[in-house]
Coordinates of C-alpha atoms and ligand atoms in Angstrom, one line a residue:
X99 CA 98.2 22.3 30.6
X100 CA 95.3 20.9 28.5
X101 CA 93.1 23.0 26.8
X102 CA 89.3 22.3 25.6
X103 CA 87.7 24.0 23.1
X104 CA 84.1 25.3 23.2
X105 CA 81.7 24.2 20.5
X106 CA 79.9 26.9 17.7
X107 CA 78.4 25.9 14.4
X108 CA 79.6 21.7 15.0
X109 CA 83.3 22.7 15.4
X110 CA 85.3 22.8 18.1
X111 CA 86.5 26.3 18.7
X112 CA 89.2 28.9 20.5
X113 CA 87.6 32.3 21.2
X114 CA 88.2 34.9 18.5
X115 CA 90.5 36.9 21.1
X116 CA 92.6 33.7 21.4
X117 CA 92.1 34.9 25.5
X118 CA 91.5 32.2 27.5
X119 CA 90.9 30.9 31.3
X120 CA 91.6 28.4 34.0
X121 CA 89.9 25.4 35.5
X122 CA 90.6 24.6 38.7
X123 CA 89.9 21.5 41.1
X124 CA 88.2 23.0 44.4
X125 CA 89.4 19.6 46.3
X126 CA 93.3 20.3 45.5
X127 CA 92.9 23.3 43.7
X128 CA 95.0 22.0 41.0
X129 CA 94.8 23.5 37.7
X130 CA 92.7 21.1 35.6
X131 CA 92.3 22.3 31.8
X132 CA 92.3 25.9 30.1
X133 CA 89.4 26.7 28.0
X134 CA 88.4 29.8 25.2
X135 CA 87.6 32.6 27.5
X136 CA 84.1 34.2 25.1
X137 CA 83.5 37.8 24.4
X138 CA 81.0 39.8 21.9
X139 CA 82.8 38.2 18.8
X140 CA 81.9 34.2 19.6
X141 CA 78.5 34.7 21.2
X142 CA 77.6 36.5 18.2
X143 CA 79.1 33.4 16.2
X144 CA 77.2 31.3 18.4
X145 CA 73.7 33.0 17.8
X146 CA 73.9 33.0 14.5
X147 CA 75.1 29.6 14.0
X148 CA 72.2 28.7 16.4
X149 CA 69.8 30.5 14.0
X150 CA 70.6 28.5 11.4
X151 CA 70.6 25.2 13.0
X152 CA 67.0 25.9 14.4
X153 CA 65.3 25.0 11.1
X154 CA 68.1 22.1 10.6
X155 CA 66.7 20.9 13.8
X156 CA 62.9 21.7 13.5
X157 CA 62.6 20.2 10.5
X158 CA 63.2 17.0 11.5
X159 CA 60.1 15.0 12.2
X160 CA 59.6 14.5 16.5
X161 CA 60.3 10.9 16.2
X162 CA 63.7 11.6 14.7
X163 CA 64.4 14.0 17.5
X164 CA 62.8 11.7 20.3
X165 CA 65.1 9.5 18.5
X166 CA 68.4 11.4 19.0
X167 CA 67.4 12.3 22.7
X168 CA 67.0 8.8 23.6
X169 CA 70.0 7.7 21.6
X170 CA 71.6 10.8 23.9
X171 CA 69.7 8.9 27.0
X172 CA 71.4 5.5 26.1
X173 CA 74.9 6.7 25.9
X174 CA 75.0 8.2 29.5
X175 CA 73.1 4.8 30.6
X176 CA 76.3 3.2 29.0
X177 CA 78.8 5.4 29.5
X178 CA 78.2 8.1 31.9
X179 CA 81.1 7.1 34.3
X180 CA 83.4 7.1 32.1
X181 CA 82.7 10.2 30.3
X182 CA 81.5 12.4 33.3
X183 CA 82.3 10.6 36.6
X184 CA 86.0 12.6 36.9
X185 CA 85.1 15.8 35.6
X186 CA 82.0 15.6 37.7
X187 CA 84.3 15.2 40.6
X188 CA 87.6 17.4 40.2
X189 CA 85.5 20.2 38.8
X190 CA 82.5 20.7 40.9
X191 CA 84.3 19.1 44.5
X192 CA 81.2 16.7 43.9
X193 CA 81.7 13.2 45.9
X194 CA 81.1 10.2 43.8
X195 CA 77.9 9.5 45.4
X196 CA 76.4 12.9 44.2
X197 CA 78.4 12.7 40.9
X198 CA 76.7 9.3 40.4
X199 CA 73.2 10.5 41.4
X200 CA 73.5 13.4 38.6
X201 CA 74.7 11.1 36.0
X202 CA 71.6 8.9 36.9
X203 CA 69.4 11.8 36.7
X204 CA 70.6 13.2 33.6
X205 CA 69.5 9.3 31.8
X206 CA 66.1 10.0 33.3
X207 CA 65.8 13.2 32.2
X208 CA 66.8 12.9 28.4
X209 CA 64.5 9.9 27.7
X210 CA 61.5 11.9 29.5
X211 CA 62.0 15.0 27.4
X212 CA 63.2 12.5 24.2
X213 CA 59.0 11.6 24.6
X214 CA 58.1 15.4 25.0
X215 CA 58.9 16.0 21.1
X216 CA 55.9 14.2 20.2
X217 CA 53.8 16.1 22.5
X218 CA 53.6 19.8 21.1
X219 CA 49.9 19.3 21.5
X220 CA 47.3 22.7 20.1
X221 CA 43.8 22.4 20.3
X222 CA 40.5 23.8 18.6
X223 CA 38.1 25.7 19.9
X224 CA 34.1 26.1 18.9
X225 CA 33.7 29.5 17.0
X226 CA 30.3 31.1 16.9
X227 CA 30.6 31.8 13.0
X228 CA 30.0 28.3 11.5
X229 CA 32.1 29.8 8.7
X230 CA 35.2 29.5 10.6
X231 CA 37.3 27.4 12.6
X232 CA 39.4 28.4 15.2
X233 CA 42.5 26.4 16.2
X234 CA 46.0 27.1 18.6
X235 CA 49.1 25.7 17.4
X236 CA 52.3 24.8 19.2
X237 CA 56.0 26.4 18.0
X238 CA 59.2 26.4 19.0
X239 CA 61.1 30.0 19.8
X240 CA 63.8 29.6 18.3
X241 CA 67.4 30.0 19.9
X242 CA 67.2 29.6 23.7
X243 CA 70.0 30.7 25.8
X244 CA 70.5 28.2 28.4
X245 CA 73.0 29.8 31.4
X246 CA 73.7 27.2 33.8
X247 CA 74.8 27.0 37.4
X248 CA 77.8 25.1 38.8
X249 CA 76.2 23.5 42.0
X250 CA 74.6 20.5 39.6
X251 CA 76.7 20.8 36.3
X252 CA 75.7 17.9 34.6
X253 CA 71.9 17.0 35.5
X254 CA 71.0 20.7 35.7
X255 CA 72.2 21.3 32.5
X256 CA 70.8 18.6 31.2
X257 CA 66.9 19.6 31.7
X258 CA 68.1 23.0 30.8
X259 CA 68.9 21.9 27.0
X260 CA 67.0 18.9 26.4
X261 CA 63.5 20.3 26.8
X262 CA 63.6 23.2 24.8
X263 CA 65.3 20.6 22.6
X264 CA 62.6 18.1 22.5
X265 CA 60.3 21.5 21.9
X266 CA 62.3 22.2 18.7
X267 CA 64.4 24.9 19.5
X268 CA 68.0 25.2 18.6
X269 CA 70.5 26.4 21.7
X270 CA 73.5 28.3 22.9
X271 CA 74.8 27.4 26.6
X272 CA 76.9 29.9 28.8
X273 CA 78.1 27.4 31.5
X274 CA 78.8 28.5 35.0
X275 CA 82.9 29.5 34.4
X276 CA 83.9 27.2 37.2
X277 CA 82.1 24.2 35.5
X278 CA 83.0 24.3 31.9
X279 CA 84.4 20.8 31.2
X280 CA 80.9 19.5 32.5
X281 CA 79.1 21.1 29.7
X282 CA 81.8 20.7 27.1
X283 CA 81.7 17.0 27.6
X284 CA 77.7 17.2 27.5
X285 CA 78.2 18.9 24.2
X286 CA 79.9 16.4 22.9
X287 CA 77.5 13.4 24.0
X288 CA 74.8 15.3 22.0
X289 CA 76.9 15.8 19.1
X290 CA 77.8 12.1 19.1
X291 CA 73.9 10.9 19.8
X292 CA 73.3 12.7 16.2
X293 CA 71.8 16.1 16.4
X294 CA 72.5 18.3 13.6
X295 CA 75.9 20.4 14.3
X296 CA 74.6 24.1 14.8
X297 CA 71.5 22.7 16.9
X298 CA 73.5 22.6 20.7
X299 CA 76.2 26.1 20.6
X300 CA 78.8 26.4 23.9
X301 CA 80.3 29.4 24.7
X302 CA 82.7 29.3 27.6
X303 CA 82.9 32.8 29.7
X304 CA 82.3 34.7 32.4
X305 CA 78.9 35.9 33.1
X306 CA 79.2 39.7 33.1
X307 CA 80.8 39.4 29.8
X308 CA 79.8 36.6 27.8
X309 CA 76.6 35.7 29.7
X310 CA 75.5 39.3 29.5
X311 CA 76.1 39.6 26.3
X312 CA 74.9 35.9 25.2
X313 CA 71.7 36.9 26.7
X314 CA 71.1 40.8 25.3
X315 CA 71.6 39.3 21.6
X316 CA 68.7 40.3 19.6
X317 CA 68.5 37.5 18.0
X318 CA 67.9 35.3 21.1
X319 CA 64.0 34.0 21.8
X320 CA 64.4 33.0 25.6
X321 CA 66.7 32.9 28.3
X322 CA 66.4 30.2 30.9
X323 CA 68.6 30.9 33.6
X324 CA 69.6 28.9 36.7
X325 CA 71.4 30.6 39.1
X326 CA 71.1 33.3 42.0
X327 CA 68.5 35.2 42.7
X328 CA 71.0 38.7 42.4
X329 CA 71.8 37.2 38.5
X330 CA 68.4 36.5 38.0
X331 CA 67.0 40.0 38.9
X332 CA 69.8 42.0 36.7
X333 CA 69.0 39.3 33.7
X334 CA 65.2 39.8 34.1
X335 CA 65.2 43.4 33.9
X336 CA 66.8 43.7 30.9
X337 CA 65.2 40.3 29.2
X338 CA 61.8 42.6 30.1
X339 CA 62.7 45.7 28.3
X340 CA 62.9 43.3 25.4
X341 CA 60.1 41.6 26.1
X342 CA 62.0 38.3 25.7
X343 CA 60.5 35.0 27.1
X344 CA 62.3 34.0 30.1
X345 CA 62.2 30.9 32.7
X346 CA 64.2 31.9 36.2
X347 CA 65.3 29.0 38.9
X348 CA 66.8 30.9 41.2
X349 CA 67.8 31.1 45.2
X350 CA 65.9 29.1 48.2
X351 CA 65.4 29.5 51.9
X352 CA 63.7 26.3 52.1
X353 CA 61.6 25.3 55.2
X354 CA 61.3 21.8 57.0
X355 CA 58.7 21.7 59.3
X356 CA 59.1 18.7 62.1
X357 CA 55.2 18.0 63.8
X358 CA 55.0 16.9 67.2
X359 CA 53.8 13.4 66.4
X360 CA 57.6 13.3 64.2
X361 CA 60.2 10.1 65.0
X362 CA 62.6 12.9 66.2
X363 CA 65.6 11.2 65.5
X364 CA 64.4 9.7 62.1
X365 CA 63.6 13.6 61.3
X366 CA 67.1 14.6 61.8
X367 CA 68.3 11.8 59.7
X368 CA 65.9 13.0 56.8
X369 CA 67.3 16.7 57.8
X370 CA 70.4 16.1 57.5
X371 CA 70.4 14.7 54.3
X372 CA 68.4 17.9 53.0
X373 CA 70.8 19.8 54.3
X374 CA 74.2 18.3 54.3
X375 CA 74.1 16.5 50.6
X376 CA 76.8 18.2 48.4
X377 CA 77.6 20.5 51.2
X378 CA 74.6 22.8 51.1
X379 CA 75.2 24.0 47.3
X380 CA 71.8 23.0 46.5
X381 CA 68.8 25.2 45.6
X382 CA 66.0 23.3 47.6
X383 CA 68.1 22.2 50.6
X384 CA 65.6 22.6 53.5
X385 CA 68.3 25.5 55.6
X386 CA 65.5 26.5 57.9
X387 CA 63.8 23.8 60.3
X388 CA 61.1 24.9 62.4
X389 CA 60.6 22.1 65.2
X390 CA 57.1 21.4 67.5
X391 CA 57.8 21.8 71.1
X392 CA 57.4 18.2 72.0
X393 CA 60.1 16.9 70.1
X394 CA 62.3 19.6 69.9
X395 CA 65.2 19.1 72.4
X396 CA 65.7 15.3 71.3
X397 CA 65.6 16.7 67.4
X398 CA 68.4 18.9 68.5
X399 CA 70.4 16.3 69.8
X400 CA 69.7 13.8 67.3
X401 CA 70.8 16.5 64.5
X402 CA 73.9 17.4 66.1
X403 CA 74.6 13.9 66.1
X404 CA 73.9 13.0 62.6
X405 CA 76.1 16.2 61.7
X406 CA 78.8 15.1 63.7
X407 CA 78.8 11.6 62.6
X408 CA 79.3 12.5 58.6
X409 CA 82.1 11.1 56.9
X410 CA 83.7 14.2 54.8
X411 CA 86.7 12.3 53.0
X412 CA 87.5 12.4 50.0
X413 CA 85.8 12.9 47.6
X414 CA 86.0 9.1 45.3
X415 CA 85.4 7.6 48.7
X416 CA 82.0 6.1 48.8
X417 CA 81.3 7.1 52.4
X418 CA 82.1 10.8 52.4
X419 CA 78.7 13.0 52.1
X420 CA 80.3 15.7 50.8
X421 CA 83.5 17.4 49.8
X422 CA 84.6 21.4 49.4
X423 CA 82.8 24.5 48.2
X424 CA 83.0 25.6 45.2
X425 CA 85.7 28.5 45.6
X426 CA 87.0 30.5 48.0
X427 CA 84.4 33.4 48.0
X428 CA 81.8 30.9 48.6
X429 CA 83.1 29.6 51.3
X430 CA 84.1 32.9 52.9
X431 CA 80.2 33.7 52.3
X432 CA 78.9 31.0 54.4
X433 CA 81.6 31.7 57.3
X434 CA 80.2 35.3 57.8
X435 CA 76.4 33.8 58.0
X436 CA 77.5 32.0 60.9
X437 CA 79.6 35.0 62.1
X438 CA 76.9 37.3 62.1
X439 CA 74.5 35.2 63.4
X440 CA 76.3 33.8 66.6
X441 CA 77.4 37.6 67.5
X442 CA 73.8 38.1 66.7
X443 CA 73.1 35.8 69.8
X444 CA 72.6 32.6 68.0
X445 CA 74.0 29.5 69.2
X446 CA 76.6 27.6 67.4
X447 CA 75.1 23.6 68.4
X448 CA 78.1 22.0 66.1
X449 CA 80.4 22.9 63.2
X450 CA 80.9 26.5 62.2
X451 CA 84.4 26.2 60.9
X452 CA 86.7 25.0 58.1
X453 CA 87.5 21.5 58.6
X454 CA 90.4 21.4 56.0
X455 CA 90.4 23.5 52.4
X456 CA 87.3 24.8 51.6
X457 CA 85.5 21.8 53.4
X458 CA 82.9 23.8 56.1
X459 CA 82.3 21.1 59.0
X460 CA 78.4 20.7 59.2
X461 CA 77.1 23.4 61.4
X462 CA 73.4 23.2 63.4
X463 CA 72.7 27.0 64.9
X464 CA 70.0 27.4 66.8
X465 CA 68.3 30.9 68.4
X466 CA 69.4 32.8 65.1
X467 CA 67.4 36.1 65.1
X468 CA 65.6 36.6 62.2
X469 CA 66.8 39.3 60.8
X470 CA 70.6 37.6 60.8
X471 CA 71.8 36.4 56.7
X472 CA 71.4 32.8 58.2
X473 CA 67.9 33.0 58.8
X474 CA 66.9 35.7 55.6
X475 CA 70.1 34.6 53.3
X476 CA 70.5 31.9 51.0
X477 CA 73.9 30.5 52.5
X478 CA 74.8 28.0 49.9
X479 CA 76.5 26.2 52.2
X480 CA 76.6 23.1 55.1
X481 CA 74.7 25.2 57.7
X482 CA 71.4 25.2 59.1
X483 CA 69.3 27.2 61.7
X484 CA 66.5 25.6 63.6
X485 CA 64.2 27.3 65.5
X486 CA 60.8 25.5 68.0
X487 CA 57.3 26.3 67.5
X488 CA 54.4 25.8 69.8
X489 CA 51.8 24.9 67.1
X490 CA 51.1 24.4 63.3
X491 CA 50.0 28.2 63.0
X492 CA 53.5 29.2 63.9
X493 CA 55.5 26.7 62.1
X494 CA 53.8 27.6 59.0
X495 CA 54.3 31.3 59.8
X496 CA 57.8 30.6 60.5
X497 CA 57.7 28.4 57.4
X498 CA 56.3 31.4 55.3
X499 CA 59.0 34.5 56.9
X500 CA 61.3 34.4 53.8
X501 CA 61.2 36.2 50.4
X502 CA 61.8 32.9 48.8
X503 CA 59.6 30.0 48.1
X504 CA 61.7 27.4 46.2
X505 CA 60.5 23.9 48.2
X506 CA 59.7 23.0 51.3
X507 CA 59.0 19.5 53.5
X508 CA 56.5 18.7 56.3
X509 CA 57.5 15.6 58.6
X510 CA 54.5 14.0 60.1
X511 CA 52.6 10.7 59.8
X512 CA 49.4 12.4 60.0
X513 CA 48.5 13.6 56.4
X514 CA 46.1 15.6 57.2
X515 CA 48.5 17.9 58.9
X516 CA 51.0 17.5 56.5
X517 CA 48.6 18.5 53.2
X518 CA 47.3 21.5 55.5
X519 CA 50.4 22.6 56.3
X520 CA 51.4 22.1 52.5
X521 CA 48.3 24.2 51.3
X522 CA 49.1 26.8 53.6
X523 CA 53.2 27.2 52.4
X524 CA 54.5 29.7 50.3
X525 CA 56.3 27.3 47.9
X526 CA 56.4 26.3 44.3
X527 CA 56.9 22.4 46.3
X528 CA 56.3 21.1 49.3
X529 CA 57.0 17.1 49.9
X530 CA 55.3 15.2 52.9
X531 CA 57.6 12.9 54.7
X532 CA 60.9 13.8 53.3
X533 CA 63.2 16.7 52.8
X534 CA 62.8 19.3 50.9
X535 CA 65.4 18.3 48.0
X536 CA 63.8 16.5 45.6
X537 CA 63.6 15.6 42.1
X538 CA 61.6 14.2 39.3
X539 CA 61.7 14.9 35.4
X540 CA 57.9 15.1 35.4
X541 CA 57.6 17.5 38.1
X542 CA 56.9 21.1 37.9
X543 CA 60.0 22.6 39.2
X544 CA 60.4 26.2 40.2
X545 CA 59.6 28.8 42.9
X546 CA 57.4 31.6 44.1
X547 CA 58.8 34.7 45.4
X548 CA 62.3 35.1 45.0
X549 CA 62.8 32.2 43.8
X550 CA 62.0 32.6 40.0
X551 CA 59.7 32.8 37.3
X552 CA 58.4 30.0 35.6
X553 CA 58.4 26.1 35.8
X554 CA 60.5 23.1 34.3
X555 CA 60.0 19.6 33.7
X556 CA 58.0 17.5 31.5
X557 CA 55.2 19.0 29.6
X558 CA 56.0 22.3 31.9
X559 CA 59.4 22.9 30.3
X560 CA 56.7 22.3 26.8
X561 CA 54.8 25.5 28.1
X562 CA 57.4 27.3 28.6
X563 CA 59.6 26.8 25.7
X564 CA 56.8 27.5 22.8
X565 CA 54.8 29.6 21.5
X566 CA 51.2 29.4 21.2
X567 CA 49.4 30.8 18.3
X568 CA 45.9 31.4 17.3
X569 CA 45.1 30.2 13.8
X570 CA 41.5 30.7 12.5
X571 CA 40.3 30.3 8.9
X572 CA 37.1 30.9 6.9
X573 CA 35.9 27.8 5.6
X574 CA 32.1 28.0 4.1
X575 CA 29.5 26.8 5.6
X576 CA 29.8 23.1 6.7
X577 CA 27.1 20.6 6.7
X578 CA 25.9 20.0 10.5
Ligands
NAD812 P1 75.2 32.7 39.5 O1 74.0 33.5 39.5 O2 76.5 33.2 40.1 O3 75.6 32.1 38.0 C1 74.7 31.4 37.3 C2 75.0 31.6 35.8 O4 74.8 32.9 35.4 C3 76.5 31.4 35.5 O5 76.7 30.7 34.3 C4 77.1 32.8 35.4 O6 78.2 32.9 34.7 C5 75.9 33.5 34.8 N1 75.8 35.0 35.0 C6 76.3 35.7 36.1 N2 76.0 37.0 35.9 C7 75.4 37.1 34.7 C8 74.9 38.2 33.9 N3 75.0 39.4 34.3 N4 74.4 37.9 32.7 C9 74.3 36.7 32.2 N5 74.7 35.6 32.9 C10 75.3 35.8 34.1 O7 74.8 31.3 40.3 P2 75.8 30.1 40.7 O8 76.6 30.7 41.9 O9 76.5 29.6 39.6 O10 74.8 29.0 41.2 C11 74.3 29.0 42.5 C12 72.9 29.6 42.5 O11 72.0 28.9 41.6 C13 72.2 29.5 43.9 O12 71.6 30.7 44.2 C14 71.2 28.4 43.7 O13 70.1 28.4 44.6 C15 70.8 28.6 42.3 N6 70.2 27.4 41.8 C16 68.8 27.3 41.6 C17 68.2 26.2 41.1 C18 66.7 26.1 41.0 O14 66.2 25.1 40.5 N7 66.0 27.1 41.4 C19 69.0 25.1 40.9 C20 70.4 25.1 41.0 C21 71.0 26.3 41.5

């Protein structure tokens, strides 16, 4: 079998033990490539060859690292297929269209944080001694640990690293252990775009050991952490006792709210799609849709439709939506949500079984009681509850019943409606007109609630990857 080394200090490295662990395809469950399995020994390499390349990397002026972002940026626009497409596919059971729509992302997302290096902006401020000046300058942290989730390998990862890049910060990654080869090929696209060798550190592991460890080094500034809300509690308390700096995307619940002047069947063409796209494993896919009255029986039928009507091939066929969970456990997960709820009283509409491997047929519940996993419980998977409301008060109540707040979506063509209804949700998003699920590289993105701490995106990501400090200096009197 293959084996694929992790990356510390520029070179391309086993872990110290010599231990190391499987990849495996979720679509066949073929074995695809071994890699180092990390412990205390190479994070600790890591960090500290991460420490050094900090001031290798900082040094640099912003237009050479805008530079190397954007040279990073031009390679995927020329050769993202061929270096991620596959590994995109076999690893993270993503279907091409997906796999495409990350590699796309991840162009967009390089060049808009390549521009952030030149915008570490401070500022002054008046100072009622005329002898001084006061002014607030901009740094980087120093080594960020960047721990990454598996559901979006590639584009995920990508803002994760090249914002607190663009900021001047040097990095270790902990990929998600089932989507190693992901990161180790990102690894290498930045080492071949030109950054410094000991700027971008991978180490390859499983999160209670080498994440946990990775992200209790002393010597680390931040964490930012994408992943469950469960990791993201248990990495939060013990970033605080170190008061450590720390950005959290974590878990969603997210709400759809259909009005009663909706298209019904349009609506459950945009649900679907917020629901169904890579089989649920997204963070923002809109699992709870609270429906008016008026429209709600033909929204029912015109969702169970859609659902049934989804092509769930394989997975380099360009029809099929989308392809397997990512392992057995996850899949199990998402069986006993709908379990619980239909011997709750809920009733199964369409779906609610394995259609072949760890392919979950798209399932529509409706009457879940809202106490059940599927109504309180991120699933993580291709099921949705829907539930009817006899006014805006309630679908916003409705909206706002969950301890998350990741994104939410409001289908109406009156605006008005929509923006109240968006004022009134508990979300760190809410879109008008389309699904919850969306992205931009510019956008603030994060939740309230459960859903994490902090923001990223464009000058966001800025914020929360420096420092500010307050610099003020005693200068004589100057001439008014
Ligand atoms: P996970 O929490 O199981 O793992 C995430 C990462 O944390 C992995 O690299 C894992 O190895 C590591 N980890 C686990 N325990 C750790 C520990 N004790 N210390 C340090 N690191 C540890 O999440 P997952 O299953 O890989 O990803 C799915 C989750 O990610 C879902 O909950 C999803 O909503 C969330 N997610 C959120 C966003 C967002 O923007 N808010 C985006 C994508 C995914």
């Amino acid at each position: 079998m293959s084996f694929v080394a992790m990356l510390i200090g520029g070179n391309w490295v086993e872990a110290a033990s010599g231990s190391r662990f499987a990849v495996t395809a979720p679509e066949t469950g073929a074995l695809l490539a071994e890699v180092p399995r990390a412990g205390a020994t190479d994070v600790h390499r890591s960090v500290e060859a991460a420490r050094q390349g900090f001031m290798d990397w900082y040094r640099l002026t912003p237009a050479q690292r805008e530079a190397a972002l954007l040279r990073a940026a031009e390679i995927v626009a020329a050769e993202g297929e061929q270096r991620f497409l596959d590994t995109l596919i076999d690893e993270s059971g993503s279907a091409i269209r997906k796999a495409r729509m990350e590699i796309a992302y991840t162009v967009d997302l390089l060049r808009t944080a390549a521009g952030e290096s030149r915008r570490l902006y401070g500022e002054t401020f008046p100072n009622d001694d005329p002898q001084r000046i006061s002014m607030v300058v901009r740094e980087p942290l120093g080594v960020v640990a960047v721990v990454s989730p598996y559901n979006a390998p590639l584009s995920l990862l990508a803002k994760m690293c090249a914002f607190p890049l663009a900021a001047g910060n040097s990095i270790v990654i902990k990929p998600s252990e089932e989507t190693p080869l992901t990161a180790l090929a990102f690894g290498r696209l930045l080492l071949d775009a030109g950054m410094p060798p000991a700027t971008v550190n991978i180490v390859t592991g499983y999160g209670g050991e080498c994440g946990a460890e990775l992200v209790n080094h002393p010597d680390v500034r931040c964490i930012a952490l994408t992943g469950s809300t469960a990791t993201g509690i248990q990495v939060g308390q013990s970033a605080l006792t170190k008061m450590r700096r720390m950005q959290l995307e974590l878990g969603g619940k997210s709400a759809m709210l259909v009005l009663e002047d909706a298209d019904p069947v349009h609506a459950a063409k945009i649900a679907a799609q917020g629901i169904f796209t890579h089989a649920g494993q997204i963070c923002m896919a809109n699992s709870r849709i609270v429906v008016a009255n008026r429209v709600y029986d033909e929204f029912v039928q015109a969702l169970k439709a859609e659902a049934e009507s989804l092509h769930l091939g394989d997975l380099r066929d360009e029809r099929t939506t989308y392809g397997p969970l990512i392992n057995a456990r996850a899949a199990e997960k998402v069986l006993e949500h709908i379990r619980e709820a239909v011997s709750a009283g809920a009733r199964l509409l369409t779906g609610g079984e394995i259609l072949k491997g760890l392919v979950i047929k798209p399932t529509v519940l409706l009457e879940v009681p809202r106490d059940c996993a599927a109504w309180r419980e991120e699933s993580f998977g291709p099921v949705v509850s829907v539930v009817p409301a006899a006014d805006l008060d309630e679908a916003i109540a409705l909206a706002n019943d969950s301890d998350y707040g990741l994104s939410a979506s409001v289908l109406t063509n009156n605006l008005q409606w929509g923006l109240h209804a968006a004022r009134r949700i508990k979300s760190g998003a809410v879109h008008i007109g389309m699904h919850a699920f969306q992205s931009n590289a510019l956008a603030p993105i994060g939740g309230v609630g459960l859903s994490g701490v902090g923001r990223s995106g464009g000058h966001y990501s800025t914020e929360e990857f420096t420092e500010i400090k307050w610099i003020s200096a005693e200068v004589g009197s100057l001439p008014v």
